[in-house]
mmCIF file of C-alpha atoms and ligand atoms in Angstrom:
data_model
loop_
_atom_site.group_PDB
_atom_site.id
_atom_site.type_symbol
_atom_site.label_atom_id
_atom_site.label_comp_id
_atom_site.label_asym_id
_atom_site.label_seq_id
_atom_site.Cartn_x
_atom_site.Cartn_y
_atom_site.Cartn_z
ATOM 1 C CA MET A 1 24.289 -37.153 47.120
ATOM 2 C CA ARG A 2 21.256 -37.294 49.072
ATOM 3 C CA VAL A 3 17.826 -35.523 47.309
ATOM 4 C CA LEU A 4 14.466 -35.072 47.405
ATOM 5 C CA VAL A 5 12.749 -35.306 44.594
ATOM 6 C CA THR A 6 9.045 -33.701 44.809
ATOM 7 C CA GLY A 7 6.884 -35.380 41.845
ATOM 8 C CA GLY A 8 9.255 -38.490 41.532
ATOM 9 C CA ALA A 9 6.236 -40.652 40.739
ATOM 10 C CA GLY A 10 5.782 -38.129 37.702
ATOM 11 C CA TYR A 11 6.970 -38.128 34.109
ATOM 12 C CA ILE A 12 9.885 -35.879 34.089
ATOM 13 C CA GLY A 13 10.966 -36.916 38.082
ATOM 14 C CA SER A 14 10.541 -40.570 37.741
ATOM 15 C CA VAL A 15 12.787 -40.565 35.179
ATOM 16 C CA SER A 16 15.272 -38.338 36.931
ATOM 17 C CA VAL A 17 15.178 -40.575 39.563
ATOM 18 C CA GLU A 18 16.604 -43.243 37.421
ATOM 19 C CA LEU A 19 19.261 -41.470 36.803
ATOM 20 C CA LEU A 20 20.147 -40.146 39.736
ATOM 21 C CA LEU A 21 19.914 -43.397 41.252
ATOM 22 C CA GLN A 22 22.016 -44.866 37.896
ATOM 23 C CA MET A 23 24.777 -42.178 39.368
ATOM 24 C CA GLY A 24 24.823 -43.298 42.566
ATOM 25 C CA HIS A 25 22.892 -40.607 44.337
ATOM 26 C CA ASP A 26 20.600 -41.500 47.376
ATOM 27 C CA VAL A 27 16.900 -40.480 46.292
ATOM 28 C CA THR A 28 13.727 -39.973 48.431
ATOM 29 C CA VAL A 29 10.932 -39.034 46.549
ATOM 30 C CA LEU A 30 7.913 -36.963 47.955
ATOM 31 C CA ASP A 31 4.760 -37.444 45.326
ATOM 32 C CA ASP A 32 0.753 -37.247 46.791
ATOM 33 C CA LEU A 33 0.478 -39.355 43.913
ATOM 34 C CA SER A 34 -2.131 -36.939 42.044
ATOM 35 C CA THR A 35 -1.178 -37.535 38.410
ATOM 36 C CA GLY A 36 2.259 -39.881 38.854
ATOM 37 C CA HIS A 37 2.028 -43.520 40.324
ATOM 38 C CA ARG A 38 3.282 -45.423 42.655
ATOM 39 C CA GLY A 39 4.717 -48.135 40.297
ATOM 40 C CA ALA A 40 7.001 -45.013 38.302
ATOM 41 C CA VAL A 41 9.386 -45.323 41.320
ATOM 42 C CA SER A 42 11.610 -47.625 41.076
ATOM 43 C CA GLY A 43 12.302 -49.437 44.385
ATOM 44 C CA ARG A 44 15.523 -48.426 45.555
ATOM 45 C CA ALA A 45 14.053 -44.919 45.937
ATOM 46 C CA HIS A 46 12.415 -44.464 49.385
ATOM 47 C CA LEU A 47 8.862 -42.691 48.736
ATOM 48 C CA GLU A 48 6.831 -41.200 50.750
ATOM 49 C CA VAL A 49 3.202 -40.416 49.664
ATOM 50 C CA GLY A 50 2.456 -36.545 50.641
ATOM 51 C CA SER A 51 2.413 -33.112 49.700
ATOM 52 C CA TYR A 52 5.255 -30.960 49.538
ATOM 53 C CA GLY A 53 3.172 -28.274 50.889
ATOM 54 C CA SER A 54 2.970 -29.722 54.273
ATOM 55 C CA THR A 55 5.781 -27.810 56.094
ATOM 56 C CA ASP A 56 6.313 -29.621 59.224
ATOM 57 C CA LYS A 57 5.876 -32.949 57.441
ATOM 58 C CA VAL A 58 8.665 -32.071 54.617
ATOM 59 C CA VAL A 59 11.215 -30.239 57.435
ATOM 60 C CA ALA A 60 10.906 -33.863 59.267
ATOM 61 C CA LEU A 61 11.263 -35.777 56.276
ATOM 62 C CA LEU A 62 14.428 -34.136 54.931
ATOM 63 C CA GLU A 63 16.194 -34.126 58.598
ATOM 64 C CA LYS A 64 15.185 -37.654 59.021
ATOM 65 C CA SER A 65 16.168 -38.367 55.051
ATOM 66 C CA LYS A 66 19.332 -35.740 55.911
ATOM 67 C CA ILE A 67 18.908 -34.509 52.506
ATOM 68 C CA GLU A 68 21.270 -32.215 51.035
ATOM 69 C CA ALA A 69 19.193 -30.782 47.858
ATOM 70 C CA VAL A 70 16.080 -30.653 46.718
ATOM 71 C CA LEU A 71 14.746 -31.239 42.799
ATOM 72 C CA HIS A 72 11.517 -29.521 43.014
ATOM 73 C CA CYS A 73 9.648 -31.438 39.986
ATOM 74 C CA ALA A 74 6.135 -31.585 41.791
ATOM 75 C CA SER A 75 3.373 -29.551 40.291
ATOM 76 C CA LYS A 76 0.306 -29.229 39.014
ATOM 77 C CA ALA A 77 0.755 -28.323 35.622
ATOM 78 C CA ILE A 78 -2.111 -28.077 33.334
ATOM 79 C CA VAL A 79 -2.111 -24.317 31.082
ATOM 80 C CA GLY A 80 -6.118 -25.346 30.181
ATOM 81 C CA ASP A 81 -6.713 -26.109 34.178
ATOM 82 C CA SER A 82 -5.109 -22.914 35.178
ATOM 83 C CA MET A 83 -7.230 -20.769 33.163
ATOM 84 C CA LYS A 84 -10.136 -22.332 34.728
ATOM 85 C CA ASP A 85 -9.183 -22.884 38.299
ATOM 86 C CA PRO A 86 -6.017 -20.253 39.286
ATOM 87 C CA GLY A 87 -6.725 -20.821 43.467
ATOM 88 C CA ALA A 88 -5.734 -24.429 42.684
ATOM 89 C CA TYR A 89 -2.207 -23.125 41.028
ATOM 90 C CA TYR A 90 -1.635 -20.358 43.096
ATOM 91 C CA SER A 91 -2.363 -22.375 46.523
ATOM 92 C CA GLU A 92 -0.471 -25.381 45.502
ATOM 93 C CA ASN A 93 2.069 -23.978 42.635
ATOM 94 C CA VAL A 94 2.430 -20.870 44.741
ATOM 95 C CA GLY A 95 1.704 -21.750 48.281
ATOM 96 C CA GLY A 96 2.989 -24.881 48.569
ATOM 97 C CA GLY A 97 6.040 -24.021 46.949
ATOM 98 C CA ILE A 98 7.159 -21.927 49.415
ATOM 99 C CA ALA A 99 5.875 -24.130 52.193
ATOM 100 C CA LEU A 100 8.862 -26.016 50.397
ATOM 101 C CA LEU A 101 11.151 -23.207 50.402
ATOM 102 C CA GLU A 102 10.281 -22.769 54.432
ATOM 103 C CA ALA A 103 10.805 -26.132 55.741
ATOM 104 C CA MET A 104 14.208 -25.915 53.731
ATOM 105 C CA ARG A 105 14.626 -22.967 55.552
ATOM 106 C CA THR A 106 13.810 -24.321 58.563
ATOM 107 C CA ALA A 107 16.463 -27.406 57.697
ATOM 108 C CA LYS A 108 18.615 -26.166 56.622
ATOM 109 C CA VAL A 109 18.758 -27.673 52.855
ATOM 110 C CA ARG A 110 20.099 -24.201 51.117
ATOM 111 C CA ARG A 111 20.024 -26.258 47.353
ATOM 112 C CA ILE A 112 17.293 -26.280 45.544
ATOM 113 C CA VAL A 113 16.975 -27.227 41.065
ATOM 114 C CA PHE A 114 13.274 -25.981 39.819
ATOM 115 C CA SER A 115 10.865 -27.039 37.375
ATOM 116 C CA SER A 116 10.074 -23.942 35.602
ATOM 117 C CA THR A 117 8.509 -23.521 31.805
ATOM 118 C CA ALA A 118 8.716 -21.971 28.862
ATOM 119 C CA ALA A 119 5.606 -20.619 29.860
ATOM 120 C CA VAL A 120 6.751 -17.990 32.152
ATOM 121 C CA TYR A 121 7.876 -15.972 28.879
ATOM 122 C CA GLY A 122 3.877 -16.012 27.390
ATOM 123 C CA LEU A 123 4.294 -14.051 23.456
ATOM 124 C CA PRO A 124 8.126 -13.901 23.382
ATOM 125 C CA ASP A 125 9.943 -10.690 21.943
ATOM 126 C CA ASN A 126 12.805 -12.577 19.921
ATOM 127 C CA THR A 127 13.189 -16.363 18.332
ATOM 128 C CA PRO A 128 15.002 -18.257 19.888
ATOM 129 C CA ILE A 129 14.258 -17.177 23.232
ATOM 130 C CA PRO A 130 16.965 -15.897 25.670
ATOM 131 C CA GLU A 131 17.016 -16.124 29.233
ATOM 132 C CA THR A 132 16.547 -12.300 29.173
ATOM 133 C CA ASP A 133 13.231 -11.801 27.680
ATOM 134 C CA PRO A 134 10.717 -10.430 29.414
ATOM 135 C CA LEU A 135 8.478 -12.627 31.720
ATOM 136 C CA ARG A 136 4.756 -12.291 30.184
ATOM 137 C CA PRO A 137 3.226 -15.226 31.079
ATOM 138 C CA THR A 138 -0.567 -15.663 28.909
ATOM 139 C CA ASN A 139 -1.701 -18.006 31.885
ATOM 140 C CA ALA A 140 -1.925 -18.716 35.345
ATOM 141 C CA TYR A 141 0.325 -21.593 35.042
ATOM 142 C CA GLY A 142 3.246 -20.153 33.850
ATOM 143 C CA GLU A 143 2.393 -17.303 36.105
ATOM 144 C CA THR A 144 3.134 -19.070 39.077
ATOM 145 C CA LYS A 145 5.937 -20.484 37.846
ATOM 146 C CA ARG A 146 6.934 -17.603 37.265
ATOM 147 C CA VAL A 147 6.338 -16.023 41.032
ATOM 148 C CA LEU A 148 8.063 -19.567 42.408
ATOM 149 C CA GLU A 149 11.062 -18.491 40.561
ATOM 150 C CA SER A 150 11.430 -14.794 42.131
ATOM 151 C CA ALA A 151 10.724 -16.360 45.496
ATOM 152 C CA ILE A 152 14.118 -18.723 44.857
ATOM 153 C CA GLY A 153 15.893 -14.934 43.571
ATOM 154 C CA TRP A 154 14.479 -13.908 47.179
ATOM 155 C CA TYR A 155 15.772 -16.410 49.343
ATOM 156 C CA GLY A 156 19.193 -16.627 47.898
ATOM 157 C CA GLN A 157 19.635 -13.119 48.531
ATOM 158 C CA ALA A 158 18.433 -13.045 51.904
ATOM 159 C CA TYR A 159 18.389 -17.384 53.460
ATOM 160 C CA GLY A 160 21.499 -17.868 51.042
ATOM 161 C CA MET A 161 19.112 -20.781 49.100
ATOM 162 C CA ARG A 162 21.323 -21.826 45.852
ATOM 163 C CA GLY A 163 19.144 -22.399 42.735
ATOM 164 C CA VAL A 164 19.385 -23.207 39.595
ATOM 165 C CA ILE A 165 15.814 -22.938 37.701
ATOM 166 C CA LEU A 166 15.721 -24.725 34.431
ATOM 167 C CA ARG A 167 12.876 -23.592 32.014
ATOM 168 C CA TYR A 168 11.896 -26.202 29.684
ATOM 169 C CA PHE A 169 10.005 -26.739 26.057
ATOM 170 C CA ASN A 170 8.296 -29.473 25.653
ATOM 171 C CA VAL A 171 9.245 -32.325 26.760
ATOM 172 C CA ALA A 172 8.993 -36.186 24.887
ATOM 173 C CA GLY A 173 10.395 -39.500 24.699
ATOM 174 C CA ALA A 174 11.080 -42.233 27.636
ATOM 175 C CA THR A 175 13.187 -44.638 28.571
ATOM 176 C CA MET A 176 13.318 -48.171 29.067
ATOM 177 C CA GLU A 177 11.795 -48.335 32.244
ATOM 178 C CA HIS A 178 9.674 -44.842 32.677
ATOM 179 C CA GLY A 179 7.547 -42.970 30.034
ATOM 180 C CA GLU A 180 4.657 -40.493 30.435
ATOM 181 C CA GLN A 181 0.888 -41.570 31.296
ATOM 182 C CA HIS A 182 -1.554 -38.532 32.053
ATOM 183 C CA THR A 183 -5.178 -38.674 32.389
ATOM 184 C CA PRO A 184 -6.544 -36.813 30.569
ATOM 185 C CA GLU A 185 -3.447 -36.332 28.373
ATOM 186 C CA SER A 186 -3.066 -32.876 26.599
ATOM 187 C CA HIS A 187 0.936 -33.429 25.639
ATOM 188 C CA LEU A 188 1.060 -33.456 21.473
ATOM 189 C CA ILE A 189 3.340 -36.438 21.378
ATOM 190 C CA PRO A 190 1.800 -38.519 23.723
ATOM 191 C CA SER A 191 -2.054 -37.257 22.411
ATOM 192 C CA LEU A 192 -0.319 -39.047 18.789
ATOM 193 C CA LEU A 193 0.386 -42.136 19.957
ATOM 194 C CA GLU A 194 -2.270 -43.111 21.928
ATOM 195 C CA ALA A 195 -4.250 -41.751 18.522
ATOM 196 C CA ALA A 196 -2.357 -44.023 16.739
ATOM 197 C CA ALA A 197 -2.995 -46.945 18.681
ATOM 198 C CA GLU A 198 -6.294 -46.779 19.244
ATOM 199 C CA GLY A 199 -6.662 -45.749 15.434
ATOM 200 C CA ARG A 200 -8.188 -42.872 16.524
ATOM 201 C CA PRO A 201 -8.322 -38.943 14.452
ATOM 202 C CA VAL A 202 -6.645 -36.564 15.959
ATOM 203 C CA THR A 203 -7.235 -32.745 15.769
ATOM 204 C CA LEU A 204 -4.745 -30.045 15.154
ATOM 205 C CA PHE A 205 -5.511 -26.585 16.530
ATOM 206 C CA GLY A 206 -4.826 -24.329 13.755
ATOM 207 C CA ASP A 207 -2.926 -24.250 10.429
ATOM 208 C CA ASP A 208 -3.036 -20.946 9.535
ATOM 209 C CA TYR A 209 -0.349 -19.605 11.630
ATOM 210 C CA PRO A 210 2.806 -17.822 10.044
ATOM 211 C CA THR A 211 4.913 -20.514 9.612
ATOM 212 C CA PRO A 212 5.939 -22.229 6.701
ATOM 213 C CA ASP A 213 3.029 -25.280 6.807
ATOM 214 C CA GLY A 214 0.989 -23.151 8.681
ATOM 215 C CA THR A 215 1.087 -25.006 12.065
ATOM 216 C CA CYS A 216 2.641 -24.016 15.262
ATOM 217 C CA ILE A 217 6.456 -25.116 15.789
ATOM 218 C CA ARG A 218 7.548 -26.294 18.927
ATOM 219 C CA ASP A 219 11.255 -27.039 20.460
ATOM 220 C CA TYR A 220 11.227 -30.328 21.978
ATOM 221 C CA ILE A 221 13.286 -32.074 24.712
ATOM 222 C CA HIS A 222 13.710 -35.058 25.407
ATOM 223 C CA VAL A 223 13.370 -36.579 28.641
ATOM 224 C CA GLU A 224 16.155 -37.928 29.444
ATOM 225 C CA ASP A 225 18.455 -35.535 28.173
ATOM 226 C CA LEU A 226 16.669 -33.416 30.485
ATOM 227 C CA ALA A 227 17.327 -36.102 33.896
ATOM 228 C CA TRP A 228 21.526 -34.921 32.679
ATOM 229 C CA ALA A 229 20.467 -31.330 33.108
ATOM 230 C CA HIS A 230 18.897 -31.870 36.138
ATOM 231 C CA LEU A 231 22.321 -33.725 37.889
ATOM 232 C CA ARG A 232 24.373 -30.820 36.352
ATOM 233 C CA GLY A 233 22.222 -28.346 37.743
ATOM 234 C CA LEU A 234 22.035 -30.326 41.425
ATOM 235 C CA GLU A 235 25.789 -30.466 40.981
ATOM 236 C CA ALA A 236 26.090 -26.322 40.570
ATOM 237 C CA THR A 237 24.451 -25.782 43.972
ATOM 238 C CA ALA A 238 27.091 -27.112 45.210
ATOM 239 C CA PRO A 239 28.647 -24.591 48.468
ATOM 240 C CA THR A 240 31.724 -24.307 46.867
ATOM 241 C CA ASP A 241 30.208 -23.810 42.918
ATOM 242 C CA THR A 242 29.999 -20.100 42.393
ATOM 243 C CA ARG A 243 27.905 -20.727 39.541
ATOM 244 C CA THR A 244 24.832 -20.400 42.247
ATOM 245 C CA GLY A 245 26.515 -17.813 44.289
ATOM 246 C CA PRO A 246 29.642 -17.118 47.004
ATOM 247 C CA GLN A 247 30.754 -19.705 49.347
ATOM 248 C CA SER A 248 28.716 -17.514 51.988
ATOM 249 C CA GLY A 249 26.294 -14.779 51.398
ATOM 250 C CA PRO A 250 23.368 -13.599 48.858
ATOM 251 C CA CYS A 251 23.158 -16.072 45.914
ATOM 252 C CA GLU A 252 21.030 -15.539 42.486
ATOM 253 C CA PRO A 253 19.918 -18.529 40.668
ATOM 254 C CA LEU A 254 21.179 -20.302 37.491
ATOM 255 C CA ILE A 255 18.584 -19.656 34.979
ATOM 256 C CA CYS A 256 19.019 -21.768 31.834
ATOM 257 C CA ASN A 257 16.387 -22.644 28.989
ATOM 258 C CA LEU A 258 16.336 -26.166 28.379
ATOM 259 C CA GLY A 259 15.189 -26.838 24.736
ATOM 260 C CA ASN A 260 17.079 -28.080 21.571
ATOM 261 C CA GLY A 261 17.544 -24.608 19.988
ATOM 262 C CA ARG A 262 15.266 -26.176 16.538
ATOM 263 C CA GLY A 263 11.519 -26.171 16.134
ATOM 264 C CA PHE A 264 9.363 -28.957 14.709
ATOM 265 C CA SER A 265 5.879 -28.324 13.571
ATOM 266 C CA ASN A 266 3.180 -29.739 14.429
ATOM 267 C CA ARG A 267 2.847 -31.313 10.801
ATOM 268 C CA GLN A 268 6.011 -32.340 11.684
ATOM 269 C CA VAL A 269 4.983 -34.171 14.543
ATOM 270 C CA VAL A 270 2.128 -35.937 12.810
ATOM 271 C CA ASN A 271 4.732 -37.240 10.319
ATOM 272 C CA ALA A 272 7.138 -38.638 12.033
ATOM 273 C CA VAL A 273 4.554 -40.732 14.538
ATOM 274 C CA GLU A 274 2.883 -41.606 11.313
ATOM 275 C CA VAL A 275 6.464 -43.186 10.585
ATOM 276 C CA VAL A 276 7.215 -44.407 13.798
ATOM 277 C CA THR A 277 4.478 -46.315 14.516
ATOM 278 C CA ARG A 278 3.563 -46.925 10.769
ATOM 279 C CA HIS A 279 -0.421 -45.824 11.657
ATOM 280 C CA SER A 280 -2.114 -43.095 9.317
ATOM 281 C CA LEU A 281 -3.569 -40.689 11.533
ATOM 282 C CA GLY A 282 -6.778 -38.967 10.080
ATOM 283 C CA LEU A 283 -6.203 -35.791 10.156
ATOM 284 C CA LYS A 284 -8.398 -33.242 11.262
ATOM 285 C CA ILE A 285 -8.288 -28.987 11.723
ATOM 286 C CA GLY A 286 -9.538 -27.599 13.996
ATOM 287 C CA PRO A 287 -9.507 -23.240 14.917
ATOM 288 C CA ARG A 288 -6.535 -21.938 16.863
ATOM 289 C CA ARG A 289 -6.203 -21.986 20.757
ATOM 290 C CA ALA A 290 -6.158 -18.888 22.245
ATOM 291 C CA GLY A 291 -3.313 -17.784 23.685
ATOM 292 C CA ASP A 292 -0.476 -20.194 21.368
ATOM 293 C CA PRO A 293 2.571 -18.464 19.767
ATOM 294 C CA PRO A 294 2.749 -19.521 16.708
ATOM 295 C CA VAL A 295 6.412 -20.298 17.025
ATOM 296 C CA LEU A 296 8.384 -21.289 20.797
ATOM 297 C CA ILE A 297 11.860 -22.043 19.971
ATOM 298 C CA ALA A 298 14.343 -22.039 23.087
ATOM 299 C CA ALA A 299 18.002 -20.488 22.836
ATOM 300 C CA PRO A 300 19.910 -22.820 25.023
ATOM 301 C CA ASP A 301 23.600 -21.758 24.909
ATOM 302 C CA LYS A 302 23.460 -20.797 28.580
ATOM 303 C CA ALA A 303 22.804 -24.126 29.558
ATOM 304 C CA HIS A 304 25.659 -24.839 27.031
ATOM 305 C CA ASP A 305 27.819 -22.195 28.695
ATOM 306 C CA LYS A 306 27.341 -22.609 32.643
ATOM 307 C CA LEU A 307 26.356 -26.568 32.604
ATOM 308 C CA ALA A 308 27.809 -28.025 30.417
ATOM 309 C CA TRP A 309 24.945 -29.338 29.116
ATOM 310 C CA LYS A 310 23.618 -30.226 25.141
ATOM 311 C CA SER A 311 20.917 -32.632 24.297
ATOM 312 C CA ARG A 312 21.863 -35.944 22.643
ATOM 313 C CA LEU A 313 19.177 -37.316 21.798
ATOM 314 C CA GLY A 314 17.158 -34.316 19.901
ATOM 315 C CA SER A 315 15.574 -36.086 16.888
ATOM 316 C CA LEU A 316 11.823 -36.246 16.487
ATOM 317 C CA GLU A 317 12.453 -40.124 15.756
ATOM 318 C CA GLU A 318 14.382 -40.646 19.326
ATOM 319 C CA MET A 319 11.779 -38.778 20.898
ATOM 320 C CA ILE A 320 8.727 -40.094 19.021
ATOM 321 C CA GLY A 321 10.788 -43.329 18.491
ATOM 322 C CA SER A 322 11.543 -44.147 22.295
ATOM 323 C CA ALA A 323 7.929 -42.897 23.611
ATOM 324 C CA TRP A 324 6.334 -45.457 21.000
ATOM 325 C CA GLU A 325 8.584 -47.795 22.517
ATOM 326 C CA TRP A 326 7.618 -47.597 25.885
ATOM 327 C CA ARG A 327 3.805 -47.551 25.440
ATOM 328 C CA GLN A 328 4.348 -51.239 23.835
ATOM 329 C CA THR A 329 6.439 -52.821 26.217
ATOM 330 C CA HIS A 330 3.758 -51.165 28.540
ATOM 331 C CA PRO A 331 0.700 -51.787 27.200
ATOM 332 C CA SER A 332 -1.246 -50.898 30.412
ATOM 333 C CA GLY A 333 1.122 -48.140 31.293
ATOM 334 C CA TYR A 334 2.409 -48.455 35.065
ATOM 335 C CA ARG A 335 -0.715 -51.152 36.422
HETATM 336 N N1 NAD B 1 5.373 -32.481 30.846
HETATM 337 C C1 NAD B 1 6.417 -30.978 30.310
HETATM 338 O O1 NAD B 1 5.922 -31.195 28.806
HETATM 339 C C2 NAD B 1 6.768 -29.772 30.793
HETATM 340 C C3 NAD B 1 7.185 -28.807 30.334
HETATM 341 C C4 NAD B 1 7.313 -27.531 30.881
HETATM 342 C C5 NAD B 1 7.824 -27.963 32.401
HETATM 343 N N2 NAD B 1 7.136 -28.656 33.239
HETATM 344 C C6 NAD B 1 7.247 -29.212 34.664
HETATM 345 O O2 NAD B 1 7.898 -30.220 34.926
HETATM 346 C C7 NAD B 1 7.412 -30.247 36.239
HETATM 347 C C8 NAD B 1 7.314 -31.783 35.976
HETATM 348 O O3 NAD B 1 5.894 -32.405 34.456
HETATM 349 P P1 NAD B 1 5.452 -33.719 34.753
HETATM 350 O O4 NAD B 1 4.840 -33.646 32.926
HETATM 351 O O5 NAD B 1 6.075 -34.876 34.647
HETATM 352 O O6 NAD B 1 4.193 -33.975 35.156
HETATM 353 P P2 NAD B 1 3.245 -35.239 36.332
HETATM 354 O O7 NAD B 1 2.035 -34.690 36.499
HETATM 355 O O8 NAD B 1 3.875 -36.270 35.230
HETATM 356 O O9 NAD B 1 4.138 -35.164 37.533
HETATM 357 C C9 NAD B 1 3.812 -34.318 38.445
HETATM 358 C C10 NAD B 1 4.456 -34.895 39.998
HETATM 359 O O10 NAD B 1 3.939 -34.434 41.026
HETATM 360 C C11 NAD B 1 3.123 -34.806 41.816
HETATM 361 N N3 NAD B 1 2.418 -33.557 42.273
HETATM 362 C C12 NAD B 1 1.393 -32.618 42.220
HETATM 363 N N4 NAD B 1 0.981 -32.027 43.598
HETATM 364 C C13 NAD B 1 1.824 -32.522 44.379
HETATM 365 C C14 NAD B 1 2.061 -32.611 45.808
HETATM 366 N N5 NAD B 1 1.476 -31.028 46.159
HETATM 367 N N6 NAD B 1 2.736 -32.573 46.652
HETATM 368 C C15 NAD B 1 3.478 -33.906 46.320
HETATM 369 N N7 NAD B 1 3.485 -34.095 44.715
HETATM 370 C C16 NAD B 1 2.511 -33.629 43.893
HETATM 371 C C17 NAD B 1 2.096 -35.965 40.832
HETATM 372 O O11 NAD B 1 1.557 -36.668 41.560
HETATM 373 C C18 NAD B 1 2.926 -36.137 40.117
HETATM 374 O O12 NAD B 1 3.516 -37.593 40.669
HETATM 375 C C19 NAD B 1 6.253 -30.073 36.366
HETATM 376 O O13 NAD B 1 6.747 -29.425 37.598
HETATM 377 C C20 NAD B 1 5.832 -29.220 34.904
HETATM 378 O O14 NAD B 1 5.248 -27.785 34.965
HETATM 379 C C21 NAD B 1 6.777 -29.365 32.621
#
């Protein structure tokens, strides 16, 4: 398969590119390197530096590279920033996303796998969260993802776009080649590893939640498991695959949560980081962050059934251990 990966120089995109190449696919990466790294893109993939929001350029790229399917990982993805500057998030994630869909329509590329997020649910009605839970995002980031999900649905109805929408929960871990390098880092596990490496204390936001140890509980998924789900998702968009619609006519995207189906509390994560790194973290407890739900756990049954996908690297030790190893073997990151 000839695949365009937007955001393939980023954390999740680069691991997916690694797997796609390993499985013999032909990969073109489109990335503006705003948060990604040139060094994260394998020399075996073609890197085009630019934005997925430039319709004409994307049409030319899709046609020149004879792309069959798009894995759309690129986006702005920091919740706090989205609340300070929602315009930038709407403009990139929604405006840019529609520009990408239009480019695909023009170039007659009708297969897309979209990186969505558990943030589309907001405060869930059910735990674990099924895909049928109401979508009530509590931040602009989640809302922009919800809007693009719905646009993919309409493109399926009207233009036969075949889509798989994957709502990731918390992603962690690394492969030997690719890991997480964000500046600033907003995710818990890499922040804790950074703190352990630098001997800095860390602050947990709240320990008075209605959970067994008072800290928030989250569902973590290994980035390598996620890459497999992308591959399974891309396969499900094949024109003969009924999971994403009939061979011709209106199509309905397949929407799946991607998580382990179990949660770990922030305190459990801290303990696991201390065990893996053999550093003791000076822990401080700060106030709760507005809008943080106490528990977010995926019901991953649909991904199991429809994508024949299951997480294989689901323990905290595997996720934290691989991320720590990547840090140790890449002391300067991708530089
Ligand atoms: N990391 C997580 O825990 C998590 C959880 C849920 C959903 N997601 C989603 O997964 C996707 C990937 O996340 P990540 O953690 O790898 O982020 P990342 O920032 O590491 O990667 C995003 C990549 O997209 C590129 N990019 C951004 N805007 C672009 C544009 N307009 N044109 C071209 N390239 C652009 C960046 O340079 C970067 O390489 C995002 O869509 C995010 O919303 C991530």
